[in-house]
Tab-separated table of C-alpha atoms in Angstrom:
chain	number	residue	atom	x	y	z
Y	1	UNK	CA	0.000	0.000	0.000
Y	2	UNK	CA	1.061	3.601	-0.486
Y	3	UNK	CA	3.094	5.464	2.074
Y	4	UNK	CA	0.557	8.292	2.396
Y	5	UNK	CA	-1.272	9.212	5.559
Y	6	UNK	CA	-5.027	8.700	5.255
Y	7	UNK	CA	-7.365	11.646	4.735
Y	8	UNK	CA	-9.454	12.151	7.874
Y	9	UNK	CA	-10.590	15.783	7.873
Y	10	UNK	CA	-12.620	17.949	5.529
Y	11	UNK	CA	-9.821	20.531	5.334
Y	12	UNK	CA	-7.341	17.815	4.361
Y	13	UNK	CA	-9.747	16.431	1.761
Y	14	UNK	CA	-10.068	19.868	0.177
Y	15	UNK	CA	-6.314	19.916	-0.523
Y	16	UNK	CA	-6.549	16.883	-2.829
Y	17	UNK	CA	-6.530	17.115	-6.620
Y	18	UNK	CA	-10.096	16.416	-7.814
Y	19	UNK	CA	-9.031	14.890	-11.125
Y	20	UNK	CA	-6.600	12.489	-9.492
Y	21	UNK	CA	-9.176	11.509	-6.862
Y	22	UNK	CA	-11.670	10.726	-9.635
Y	23	UNK	CA	-9.125	8.741	-11.654
Y	24	UNK	CA	-8.212	6.711	-8.572
Y	25	UNK	CA	-11.852	6.235	-7.633
Y	26	UNK	CA	-12.764	4.832	-11.036
Y	27	UNK	CA	-9.753	2.519	-11.012
Y	28	UNK	CA	-10.580	1.279	-7.526
Y	29	UNK	CA	-14.250	0.878	-8.366
Y	30	UNK	CA	-13.309	-1.300	-11.336
Y	31	UNK	CA	-10.924	-3.420	-9.248
Y	32	UNK	CA	-7.561	-2.205	-10.502
Y	33	UNK	CA	-4.624	-3.319	-8.327
Y	34	UNK	CA	-3.431	-1.179	-5.425
Y	35	UNK	CA	-1.463	1.857	-6.590
Y	36	UNK	CA	2.291	1.941	-6.161
Y	37	UNK	CA	4.382	4.850	-4.912
Y	38	UNK	CA	4.344	6.510	-8.341
Y	39	UNK	CA	0.740	7.608	-7.706
Y	40	UNK	CA	-0.270	10.654	-5.672
Y	41	UNK	CA	-2.033	10.793	-2.342
Y	42	UNK	CA	-5.102	12.106	-4.176
Y	43	UNK	CA	-5.167	9.075	-6.463
Y	44	UNK	CA	-4.649	6.701	-3.537
Y	45	UNK	CA	-7.544	8.301	-1.624
Y	46	UNK	CA	-9.848	7.949	-4.622
Y	47	UNK	CA	-8.736	4.364	-5.284
Y	48	UNK	CA	-9.438	3.335	-1.702
Y	49	UNK	CA	-12.921	4.872	-1.796
Y	50	UNK	CA	-13.686	3.212	-5.119
Y	51	UNK	CA	-12.701	-0.142	-3.626
Y	52	UNK	CA	-15.052	0.423	-0.699
Y	53	UNK	CA	-17.957	1.689	-2.817
Y	54	UNK	CA	-17.687	-1.350	-5.103
Y	55	UNK	CA	-17.770	-3.649	-2.037
Y	56	UNK	CA	-14.246	-4.958	-2.727
Y	57	UNK	CA	-13.112	-4.012	0.787
Y	58	UNK	CA	-14.449	-2.517	4.001
Y	59	UNK	CA	-13.898	1.112	5.017
Y	60	UNK	CA	-11.054	1.789	7.414
Y	61	UNK	CA	-11.153	4.086	10.441
Y	62	UNK	CA	-9.877	7.075	8.447
Y	63	UNK	CA	-12.686	6.740	5.903
Y	64	UNK	CA	-15.262	6.478	8.657
Y	65	UNK	CA	-13.796	9.559	10.372
Y	66	UNK	CA	-13.904	11.549	7.122
Y	67	UNK	CA	-17.499	10.518	6.422
Y	68	UNK	CA	-18.451	11.623	9.940
Y	69	UNK	CA	-16.636	14.943	9.472
Y	70	UNK	CA	-18.646	15.625	6.313
Y	71	UNK	CA	-21.870	14.952	8.234
Y	72	UNK	CA	-20.950	17.552	10.872
Y	73	UNK	CA	-23.341	20.492	11.216
Y	74	UNK	CA	-22.448	23.463	9.042
Y	75	UNK	CA	-20.686	21.443	6.322
Y	76	UNK	CA	-23.731	20.595	4.263
Y	77	UNK	CA	-23.758	22.793	1.149
C-alpha cells in the first residue's frame, strides 16, 4: 500500500486534486490493483474509496472519520 497518511478531515480532503481523486476512484471501483508509490495521495484516496464503494473491501477508520466529518453540522452545502 502507499506510504501516504489517510485523509481524515474535511480541510485535508479539500487539498486533494479532484481529477486524481476521480481517476483513482474509477480505477478502484473497477478493481484495478493497489497503486504503487508513483501515484499521488489524491489518487490513492480515490482508489481506496472506489474499492469500498464497489464492495471490494471494508472502510477503514480514516474513511469512517472523514465521512463523519462531512456529516458535521455546518458542512452541508
